[in-house]
Amino acid sequence: MLKISRSVLKWSTSIIVGSTFWGLNLLYPSTARAWFDVCNKSGDKAFVAFAYLEIDAAESDIFGNTPPRRSRGWTTEGWWNLTSGECARVYPHELNKRNGIYYVYAEAEDGGEWSGKNRFCTINKPFTLARADKQCEGIGRVWKNFIEVDTGNARNYTYSLGD
């Protein structure tokens, strides 16, 4: 009869459990390290708004078929209040699995702004607005011109507001 010592059994169990853990991490990597951050590199306090394309998830069916991804339009969110040198995670998702284009708008406490040519709706208080590129009716809603940021195929991205 074959006898296996307890220490050999514990060692082999540790190898199996450890291998399974690392194998699953390779198959299903964590998205905790995926994001879009905005950092305030200016000398003033900044108030940041962010726009992203809302896309339906493309989940595979039991046969492995993936349906086409559909856009639900642009969503804006704001405001992140950033002191000089501070950063905020404005979008905690893996960028290369979604759209590679995002938009940032910011206002400085002294009245300056970081703006571009792309119009999205905002509100003067904390907000999340769907279809923010199409409609902006309502009390306190106002169009702002956002800067386009092309993240390419990056998984993560940091956009810096400068002087």
Short mmCIF file of N, CA and C in Angstrom, two decimals:
data_model
loop_
_atom_site.label_atom_id
_atom_site.label_comp_id
_atom_site.label_asym_id
_atom_site.label_seq_id
_atom_site.Cartn_x
_atom_site.Cartn_y
_atom_site.Cartn_z
N MET A 1 0.84 -1.17 0.00
CA MET A 1 0.00 0.00 0.00
C MET A 1 0.89 1.24 0.00
N LEU A 2 0.54 2.21 -0.82
CA LEU A 2 1.32 3.44 -0.96
C LEU A 2 0.97 4.41 0.16
N LYS A 3 1.98 4.91 0.85
CA LYS A 3 1.76 5.87 1.92
C LYS A 3 2.33 7.22 1.49
N ILE A 4 1.53 8.26 1.66
CA ILE A 4 1.97 9.61 1.33
C ILE A 4 2.00 10.41 2.61
N SER A 5 3.11 11.04 2.87
CA SER A 5 3.20 11.82 4.10
C SER A 5 2.33 13.07 4.00
N ARG A 6 1.93 13.58 5.15
CA ARG A 6 1.11 14.80 5.18
C ARG A 6 1.82 15.99 4.56
N SER A 7 3.12 16.12 4.74
CA SER A 7 3.84 17.27 4.19
C SER A 7 3.85 17.23 2.66
N VAL A 8 3.98 16.02 2.05
CA VAL A 8 3.93 15.90 0.60
C VAL A 8 2.53 16.25 0.10
N LEU A 9 1.52 15.79 0.80
CA LEU A 9 0.14 16.08 0.42
C LEU A 9 -0.15 17.58 0.50
N LYS A 10 0.30 18.24 1.58
CA LYS A 10 0.11 19.69 1.70
C LYS A 10 0.85 20.43 0.59
N TRP A 11 2.08 20.01 0.28
CA TRP A 11 2.89 20.64 -0.76
C TRP A 11 2.21 20.51 -2.13
N SER A 12 1.70 19.31 -2.47
CA SER A 12 1.07 19.11 -3.77
C SER A 12 -0.25 19.87 -3.85
N THR A 13 -0.99 19.96 -2.74
CA THR A 13 -2.23 20.73 -2.72
C THR A 13 -1.93 22.20 -2.94
N SER A 14 -0.85 22.72 -2.34
CA SER A 14 -0.47 24.12 -2.52
C SER A 14 -0.12 24.41 -3.98
N ILE A 15 0.55 23.49 -4.63
CA ILE A 15 0.90 23.68 -6.04
C ILE A 15 -0.36 23.73 -6.90
N ILE A 16 -1.29 22.82 -6.65
CA ILE A 16 -2.53 22.78 -7.44
C ILE A 16 -3.34 24.06 -7.23
N VAL A 17 -3.52 24.48 -5.98
CA VAL A 17 -4.29 25.68 -5.69
C VAL A 17 -3.60 26.91 -6.28
N GLY A 18 -2.28 27.03 -6.11
CA GLY A 18 -1.54 28.16 -6.65
C GLY A 18 -1.58 28.21 -8.16
N SER A 19 -1.43 27.06 -8.81
CA SER A 19 -1.49 27.00 -10.27
C SER A 19 -2.86 27.40 -10.78
N THR A 20 -3.90 26.94 -10.10
CA THR A 20 -5.27 27.30 -10.49
C THR A 20 -5.48 28.80 -10.37
N PHE A 21 -5.01 29.40 -9.26
CA PHE A 21 -5.15 30.84 -9.05
C PHE A 21 -4.48 31.61 -10.16
N TRP A 22 -3.22 31.30 -10.47
CA TRP A 22 -2.49 32.04 -11.51
C TRP A 22 -3.07 31.77 -12.89
N GLY A 23 -3.53 30.56 -13.14
CA GLY A 23 -4.16 30.26 -14.42
C GLY A 23 -5.43 31.06 -14.64
N LEU A 24 -6.25 31.16 -13.59
CA LEU A 24 -7.48 31.95 -13.70
C LEU A 24 -7.17 33.42 -13.88
N ASN A 25 -6.12 33.93 -13.25
CA ASN A 25 -5.74 35.33 -13.43
C ASN A 25 -5.31 35.61 -14.87
N LEU A 26 -4.69 34.63 -15.52
CA LEU A 26 -4.31 34.82 -16.92
C LEU A 26 -5.54 34.81 -17.83
N LEU A 27 -6.50 33.92 -17.52
CA LEU A 27 -7.72 33.84 -18.33
C LEU A 27 -8.65 35.01 -18.09
N TYR A 28 -8.76 35.44 -16.84
CA TYR A 28 -9.67 36.50 -16.46
C TYR A 28 -8.89 37.59 -15.73
N PRO A 29 -8.13 38.42 -16.44
CA PRO A 29 -7.32 39.44 -15.77
C PRO A 29 -8.19 40.47 -15.07
N SER A 30 -7.68 40.99 -13.99
CA SER A 30 -8.40 41.99 -13.21
C SER A 30 -8.50 43.30 -13.99
N THR A 31 -9.65 43.96 -13.92
CA THR A 31 -9.81 45.25 -14.57
C THR A 31 -9.59 46.38 -13.56
N ALA A 32 -9.14 46.02 -12.38
CA ALA A 32 -8.93 47.05 -11.35
C ALA A 32 -7.86 48.05 -11.77
N ARG A 33 -6.98 47.64 -12.67
CA ARG A 33 -5.92 48.54 -13.10
C ARG A 33 -6.25 49.22 -14.43
N ALA A 34 -7.50 49.26 -14.81
CA ALA A 34 -7.90 49.91 -16.06
C ALA A 34 -8.68 51.17 -15.72
N TRP A 35 -8.35 52.30 -16.42
CA TRP A 35 -8.95 53.56 -16.03
C TRP A 35 -8.63 54.69 -16.98
N PHE A 36 -9.36 55.79 -16.78
CA PHE A 36 -9.04 57.09 -17.37
C PHE A 36 -8.95 58.05 -16.19
N ASP A 37 -7.79 58.65 -15.99
CA ASP A 37 -7.58 59.61 -14.91
C ASP A 37 -7.39 61.01 -15.49
N VAL A 38 -7.80 62.01 -14.73
CA VAL A 38 -7.50 63.40 -15.05
C VAL A 38 -6.69 63.95 -13.89
N CYS A 39 -5.55 64.56 -14.20
CA CYS A 39 -4.68 65.15 -13.18
C CYS A 39 -4.59 66.66 -13.39
N ASN A 40 -4.64 67.38 -12.29
CA ASN A 40 -4.55 68.83 -12.32
C ASN A 40 -3.10 69.25 -12.10
N LYS A 41 -2.42 69.60 -13.19
CA LYS A 41 -1.03 70.05 -13.11
C LYS A 41 -0.94 71.57 -13.13
N SER A 42 -2.08 72.24 -13.03
CA SER A 42 -2.08 73.70 -13.02
C SER A 42 -1.87 74.19 -11.59
N GLY A 43 -1.74 75.46 -11.43
CA GLY A 43 -1.55 76.04 -10.10
C GLY A 43 -2.86 76.44 -9.44
N ASP A 44 -3.99 76.09 -10.03
CA ASP A 44 -5.31 76.51 -9.54
C ASP A 44 -6.21 75.30 -9.33
N LYS A 45 -7.25 75.46 -8.55
CA LYS A 45 -8.25 74.42 -8.38
C LYS A 45 -9.01 74.27 -9.70
N ALA A 46 -9.33 73.02 -10.09
CA ALA A 46 -10.05 72.77 -11.34
C ALA A 46 -11.29 71.92 -11.07
N PHE A 47 -12.32 72.16 -11.86
CA PHE A 47 -13.58 71.43 -11.80
C PHE A 47 -13.72 70.70 -13.13
N VAL A 48 -13.76 69.37 -13.11
CA VAL A 48 -13.64 68.54 -14.31
C VAL A 48 -14.95 67.83 -14.62
N ALA A 49 -15.28 67.82 -15.94
CA ALA A 49 -16.38 67.01 -16.46
C ALA A 49 -15.81 66.07 -17.51
N PHE A 50 -16.47 64.94 -17.72
CA PHE A 50 -15.96 63.89 -18.59
C PHE A 50 -17.09 63.34 -19.44
N ALA A 51 -16.81 63.01 -20.72
CA ALA A 51 -17.81 62.43 -21.62
C ALA A 51 -17.28 61.13 -22.21
N TYR A 52 -18.15 60.13 -22.28
CA TYR A 52 -17.80 58.82 -22.84
C TYR A 52 -18.98 58.25 -23.60
N LEU A 53 -18.68 57.39 -24.55
CA LEU A 53 -19.70 56.74 -25.35
C LEU A 53 -20.22 55.53 -24.60
N GLU A 54 -21.49 55.50 -24.34
CA GLU A 54 -22.12 54.39 -23.63
C GLU A 54 -22.42 53.29 -24.65
N ILE A 55 -21.78 52.14 -24.48
CA ILE A 55 -21.93 51.04 -25.44
C ILE A 55 -22.51 49.83 -24.71
N ASP A 56 -23.51 49.19 -25.34
CA ASP A 56 -24.07 47.96 -24.78
C ASP A 56 -22.98 46.90 -24.72
N ALA A 57 -23.02 46.10 -23.68
CA ALA A 57 -22.05 45.02 -23.55
C ALA A 57 -22.25 44.01 -24.67
N ALA A 58 -21.17 43.46 -25.15
CA ALA A 58 -21.23 42.45 -26.20
C ALA A 58 -20.92 41.09 -25.59
N GLU A 59 -21.91 40.51 -24.93
CA GLU A 59 -21.74 39.21 -24.28
C GLU A 59 -21.97 38.09 -25.29
N SER A 60 -21.12 37.09 -25.28
CA SER A 60 -21.27 35.96 -26.18
C SER A 60 -22.40 35.06 -25.70
N ASP A 61 -23.09 34.42 -26.66
CA ASP A 61 -24.13 33.46 -26.28
C ASP A 61 -23.47 32.11 -26.01
N ILE A 62 -24.26 31.09 -25.75
CA ILE A 62 -23.71 29.78 -25.38
C ILE A 62 -22.94 29.13 -26.53
N PHE A 63 -23.14 29.61 -27.75
CA PHE A 63 -22.42 29.07 -28.90
C PHE A 63 -21.16 29.87 -29.23
N GLY A 64 -20.87 30.91 -28.45
CA GLY A 64 -19.69 31.73 -28.68
C GLY A 64 -19.91 32.87 -29.66
N ASN A 65 -21.15 33.07 -30.09
CA ASN A 65 -21.46 34.17 -31.00
C ASN A 65 -21.58 35.47 -30.23
N THR A 66 -20.92 36.51 -30.72
CA THR A 66 -20.98 37.83 -30.08
C THR A 66 -21.86 38.75 -30.92
N PRO A 67 -22.91 39.32 -30.31
CA PRO A 67 -23.77 40.23 -31.07
C PRO A 67 -23.04 41.54 -31.36
N PRO A 68 -23.50 42.29 -32.36
CA PRO A 68 -22.87 43.59 -32.61
C PRO A 68 -23.06 44.52 -31.42
N ARG A 69 -22.04 45.32 -31.15
CA ARG A 69 -22.13 46.29 -30.05
C ARG A 69 -22.89 47.50 -30.54
N ARG A 70 -23.80 48.00 -29.71
CA ARG A 70 -24.60 49.15 -30.08
C ARG A 70 -24.33 50.30 -29.13
N SER A 71 -24.26 51.48 -29.70
CA SER A 71 -24.06 52.69 -28.91
C SER A 71 -25.39 53.17 -28.35
N ARG A 72 -25.36 53.59 -27.10
CA ARG A 72 -26.53 54.21 -26.50
C ARG A 72 -26.34 55.72 -26.39
N GLY A 73 -25.33 56.25 -27.07
CA GLY A 73 -25.10 57.69 -27.07
C GLY A 73 -24.05 58.11 -26.06
N TRP A 74 -23.77 59.40 -26.05
CA TRP A 74 -22.74 59.97 -25.19
C TRP A 74 -23.31 60.34 -23.83
N THR A 75 -22.56 60.04 -22.80
CA THR A 75 -22.91 60.37 -21.42
C THR A 75 -21.86 61.31 -20.87
N THR A 76 -22.30 62.34 -20.14
CA THR A 76 -21.36 63.22 -19.45
C THR A 76 -21.54 63.04 -17.95
N GLU A 77 -20.43 63.23 -17.23
CA GLU A 77 -20.44 63.19 -15.77
C GLU A 77 -19.57 64.32 -15.24
N GLY A 78 -19.90 64.83 -14.10
CA GLY A 78 -19.11 65.89 -13.47
C GLY A 78 -19.65 66.15 -12.07
N TRP A 79 -19.09 66.87 -11.32
CA TRP A 79 -17.83 67.57 -11.39
C TRP A 79 -16.88 66.97 -10.39
N TRP A 80 -15.65 66.75 -10.84
CA TRP A 80 -14.58 66.36 -9.93
C TRP A 80 -13.83 67.63 -9.57
N ASN A 81 -13.68 67.89 -8.29
CA ASN A 81 -12.97 69.08 -7.80
C ASN A 81 -11.54 68.68 -7.48
N LEU A 82 -10.60 69.20 -8.28
CA LEU A 82 -9.20 68.81 -8.13
C LEU A 82 -8.35 69.99 -7.71
N THR A 83 -7.69 69.87 -6.59
CA THR A 83 -6.72 70.89 -6.19
C THR A 83 -5.47 70.70 -7.04
N SER A 84 -4.57 71.65 -7.02
CA SER A 84 -3.34 71.57 -7.78
C SER A 84 -2.56 70.31 -7.38
N GLY A 85 -2.17 69.51 -8.36
CA GLY A 85 -1.42 68.29 -8.11
C GLY A 85 -2.28 67.06 -7.86
N GLU A 86 -3.58 67.22 -7.76
CA GLU A 86 -4.48 66.10 -7.46
C GLU A 86 -4.98 65.44 -8.75
N CYS A 87 -5.26 64.13 -8.68
CA CYS A 87 -5.81 63.37 -9.80
C CYS A 87 -7.13 62.72 -9.39
N ALA A 88 -7.97 62.44 -10.38
CA ALA A 88 -9.24 61.74 -10.13
C ALA A 88 -9.43 60.67 -11.19
N ARG A 89 -9.93 59.52 -10.77
CA ARG A 89 -10.29 58.45 -11.71
C ARG A 89 -11.71 58.74 -12.17
N VAL A 90 -11.85 59.24 -13.40
CA VAL A 90 -13.15 59.66 -13.91
C VAL A 90 -13.86 58.55 -14.67
N TYR A 91 -13.14 57.50 -15.03
CA TYR A 91 -13.74 56.39 -15.78
C TYR A 91 -12.98 55.11 -15.42
N PRO A 92 -13.56 54.26 -14.57
CA PRO A 92 -12.84 53.08 -14.07
C PRO A 92 -13.04 51.83 -14.92
N HIS A 93 -12.87 51.94 -16.23
CA HIS A 93 -13.07 50.81 -17.13
C HIS A 93 -11.89 50.64 -18.06
N GLU A 94 -11.76 49.44 -18.61
CA GLU A 94 -10.70 49.14 -19.55
C GLU A 94 -11.00 49.86 -20.86
N LEU A 95 -10.18 50.83 -21.23
CA LEU A 95 -10.46 51.71 -22.35
C LEU A 95 -10.46 50.99 -23.70
N ASN A 96 -9.51 50.08 -23.91
CA ASN A 96 -9.40 49.42 -25.21
C ASN A 96 -10.53 48.43 -25.48
N LYS A 97 -11.36 48.13 -24.51
CA LYS A 97 -12.51 47.26 -24.71
C LYS A 97 -13.75 48.08 -25.04
N ARG A 98 -13.61 49.40 -25.03
CA ARG A 98 -14.72 50.30 -25.31
C ARG A 98 -14.33 51.21 -26.48
N ASN A 99 -14.71 52.42 -26.42
CA ASN A 99 -14.40 53.40 -27.45
C ASN A 99 -13.04 54.03 -27.15
N GLY A 100 -12.24 54.34 -28.16
CA GLY A 100 -10.93 54.94 -27.93
C GLY A 100 -10.96 56.46 -27.83
N ILE A 101 -12.13 57.08 -27.98
CA ILE A 101 -12.26 58.53 -27.92
C ILE A 101 -13.06 58.92 -26.68
N TYR A 102 -12.52 59.88 -25.92
CA TYR A 102 -13.18 60.39 -24.72
C TYR A 102 -13.06 61.91 -24.75
N TYR A 103 -13.80 62.59 -23.89
CA TYR A 103 -13.80 64.05 -23.88
C TYR A 103 -13.67 64.58 -22.46
N VAL A 104 -12.90 65.67 -22.34
CA VAL A 104 -12.65 66.30 -21.04
C VAL A 104 -12.94 67.79 -21.15
N TYR A 105 -13.56 68.32 -20.12
CA TYR A 105 -13.77 69.77 -20.00
C TYR A 105 -13.44 70.13 -18.56
N ALA A 106 -12.80 71.27 -18.35
CA ALA A 106 -12.50 71.70 -16.99
C ALA A 106 -12.54 73.22 -16.89
N GLU A 107 -12.94 73.68 -15.73
CA GLU A 107 -12.95 75.12 -15.41
C GLU A 107 -12.03 75.34 -14.22
N ALA A 108 -11.23 76.38 -14.30
CA ALA A 108 -10.36 76.76 -13.18
C ALA A 108 -11.13 77.66 -12.23
N GLU A 109 -10.73 77.64 -10.98
CA GLU A 109 -11.37 78.49 -9.98
C GLU A 109 -11.25 79.97 -10.33
N ASP A 110 -10.17 80.34 -11.04
CA ASP A 110 -9.97 81.74 -11.41
C ASP A 110 -10.75 82.16 -12.66
N GLY A 111 -11.58 81.24 -13.21
CA GLY A 111 -12.41 81.57 -14.37
C GLY A 111 -11.89 81.05 -15.69
N GLY A 112 -10.66 80.58 -15.74
CA GLY A 112 -10.12 80.00 -16.97
C GLY A 112 -10.77 78.66 -17.25
N GLU A 113 -10.52 78.12 -18.44
CA GLU A 113 -11.08 76.82 -18.76
C GLU A 113 -10.19 76.05 -19.72
N TRP A 114 -10.35 74.73 -19.73
CA TRP A 114 -9.73 73.83 -20.68
C TRP A 114 -10.88 73.34 -21.54
N SER A 115 -10.95 73.83 -22.76
CA SER A 115 -12.09 73.49 -23.61
C SER A 115 -11.63 73.19 -25.02
N GLY A 116 -12.52 72.57 -25.79
CA GLY A 116 -12.23 72.20 -27.16
C GLY A 116 -13.37 72.58 -28.08
N LYS A 117 -13.64 71.74 -29.08
CA LYS A 117 -14.64 72.05 -30.09
C LYS A 117 -15.85 71.11 -30.05
N ASN A 118 -15.92 70.23 -29.09
CA ASN A 118 -16.96 69.20 -29.06
C ASN A 118 -17.98 69.50 -27.97
N ARG A 119 -19.20 69.74 -28.37
CA ARG A 119 -20.24 70.24 -27.48
C ARG A 119 -21.00 69.10 -26.78
N PHE A 120 -21.02 69.20 -25.43
CA PHE A 120 -21.78 68.27 -24.60
C PHE A 120 -22.50 69.05 -23.51
N CYS A 121 -23.57 68.47 -23.02
CA CYS A 121 -24.38 69.12 -21.99
C CYS A 121 -23.82 68.86 -20.59
N THR A 122 -23.89 69.87 -19.74
CA THR A 122 -23.49 69.76 -18.33
C THR A 122 -24.54 70.45 -17.47
N ILE A 123 -24.39 70.30 -16.17
CA ILE A 123 -25.22 71.00 -15.19
C ILE A 123 -24.26 71.58 -14.15
N ASN A 124 -24.65 72.63 -13.48
CA ASN A 124 -23.77 73.31 -12.52
C ASN A 124 -23.71 72.64 -11.15
N LYS A 125 -24.12 71.40 -11.06
CA LYS A 125 -24.02 70.62 -9.81
C LYS A 125 -23.61 69.20 -10.20
N PRO A 126 -23.27 68.32 -9.26
CA PRO A 126 -22.87 66.96 -9.64
C PRO A 126 -23.93 66.30 -10.53
N PHE A 127 -23.49 65.62 -11.60
CA PHE A 127 -24.45 65.11 -12.57
C PHE A 127 -23.93 63.90 -13.34
N THR A 128 -24.86 63.16 -13.93
CA THR A 128 -24.65 62.18 -14.98
C THR A 128 -25.78 62.38 -15.96
N LEU A 129 -25.44 62.69 -17.21
CA LEU A 129 -26.46 62.95 -18.23
C LEU A 129 -26.29 62.02 -19.42
N ALA A 130 -27.34 61.27 -19.75
CA ALA A 130 -27.35 60.43 -20.94
C ALA A 130 -27.73 61.29 -22.15
N ARG A 131 -27.33 60.83 -23.33
CA ARG A 131 -27.61 61.54 -24.59
C ARG A 131 -27.16 63.00 -24.51
N ALA A 132 -26.03 63.21 -23.87
CA ALA A 132 -25.54 64.56 -23.59
C ALA A 132 -25.03 65.28 -24.83
N ASP A 133 -24.91 64.59 -25.94
CA ASP A 133 -24.51 65.24 -27.19
C ASP A 133 -25.73 65.66 -28.01
N LYS A 134 -26.93 65.22 -27.60
CA LYS A 134 -28.15 65.46 -28.39
C LYS A 134 -29.11 66.45 -27.76
N GLN A 135 -29.18 66.46 -26.43
CA GLN A 135 -30.18 67.31 -25.78
C GLN A 135 -29.60 67.99 -24.55
N CYS A 136 -30.09 69.21 -24.32
CA CYS A 136 -29.58 69.97 -23.17
C CYS A 136 -30.67 70.92 -22.66
N GLU A 137 -31.89 70.42 -22.63
CA GLU A 137 -32.99 71.25 -22.14
C GLU A 137 -33.16 71.02 -20.65
N GLY A 138 -33.50 72.05 -19.94
CA GLY A 138 -33.76 71.92 -18.51
C GLY A 138 -33.06 73.00 -17.71
N ILE A 139 -33.57 73.21 -16.52
CA ILE A 139 -33.03 74.24 -15.64
C ILE A 139 -31.59 73.90 -15.26
N GLY A 140 -30.70 74.86 -15.43
CA GLY A 140 -29.30 74.70 -15.05
C GLY A 140 -28.44 73.97 -16.05
N ARG A 141 -29.03 73.45 -17.12
CA ARG A 141 -28.23 72.72 -18.13
C ARG A 141 -27.61 73.71 -19.10
N VAL A 142 -26.35 73.43 -19.45
CA VAL A 142 -25.64 74.33 -20.35
C VAL A 142 -24.65 73.53 -21.20
N TRP A 143 -24.53 73.92 -22.48
CA TRP A 143 -23.56 73.30 -23.37
C TRP A 143 -22.16 73.78 -23.03
N LYS A 144 -21.19 72.85 -23.01
CA LYS A 144 -19.78 73.18 -22.82
C LYS A 144 -18.99 72.52 -23.96
N ASN A 145 -17.89 73.14 -24.34
CA ASN A 145 -17.04 72.62 -25.41
C ASN A 145 -15.90 71.78 -24.82
N PHE A 146 -15.95 70.49 -25.05
CA PHE A 146 -15.01 69.52 -24.48
C PHE A 146 -13.82 69.29 -25.42
N ILE A 147 -12.69 68.91 -24.84
CA ILE A 147 -11.48 68.55 -25.57
C ILE A 147 -11.55 67.07 -25.92
N GLU A 148 -11.29 66.73 -27.18
CA GLU A 148 -11.26 65.33 -27.59
C GLU A 148 -9.94 64.71 -27.18
N VAL A 149 -10.01 63.52 -26.59
CA VAL A 149 -8.82 62.78 -26.19
C VAL A 149 -8.87 61.41 -26.84
N ASP A 150 -7.93 61.14 -27.73
CA ASP A 150 -7.85 59.85 -28.41
C ASP A 150 -6.87 58.97 -27.63
N THR A 151 -7.39 57.93 -27.01
CA THR A 151 -6.54 57.05 -26.19
C THR A 151 -5.96 55.90 -27.01
N GLY A 152 -6.29 55.86 -28.31
CA GLY A 152 -5.77 54.79 -29.16
C GLY A 152 -6.22 53.44 -28.66
N ASN A 153 -5.29 52.53 -28.52
CA ASN A 153 -5.60 51.19 -28.04
C ASN A 153 -5.12 51.01 -26.59
N ALA A 154 -4.97 52.13 -25.87
CA ALA A 154 -4.48 52.06 -24.49
C ALA A 154 -5.53 51.46 -23.57
N ARG A 155 -5.07 50.71 -22.61
CA ARG A 155 -5.96 50.15 -21.58
C ARG A 155 -6.25 51.20 -20.51
N ASN A 156 -5.24 52.03 -20.23
CA ASN A 156 -5.31 53.09 -19.22
C ASN A 156 -4.84 54.39 -19.85
N TYR A 157 -5.27 55.51 -19.27
CA TYR A 157 -4.85 56.79 -19.81
C TYR A 157 -4.93 57.84 -18.72
N THR A 158 -3.96 58.76 -18.71
CA THR A 158 -3.99 59.89 -17.80
C THR A 158 -3.92 61.17 -18.63
N TYR A 159 -4.89 62.03 -18.42
CA TYR A 159 -4.93 63.33 -19.09
C TYR A 159 -4.57 64.39 -18.06
N SER A 160 -3.64 65.28 -18.42
CA SER A 160 -3.19 66.31 -17.48
C SER A 160 -3.66 67.69 -17.90
N LEU A 161 -4.21 68.40 -16.94
CA LEU A 161 -4.58 69.81 -17.13
C LEU A 161 -3.35 70.63 -16.77
N GLY A 162 -2.85 71.43 -17.72
CA GLY A 162 -1.67 72.25 -17.46
C GLY A 162 -2.02 73.71 -17.39
N ASP A 163 -1.01 74.55 -17.12
CA ASP A 163 -1.22 76.00 -17.07
C ASP A 163 -1.38 76.57 -18.45
#
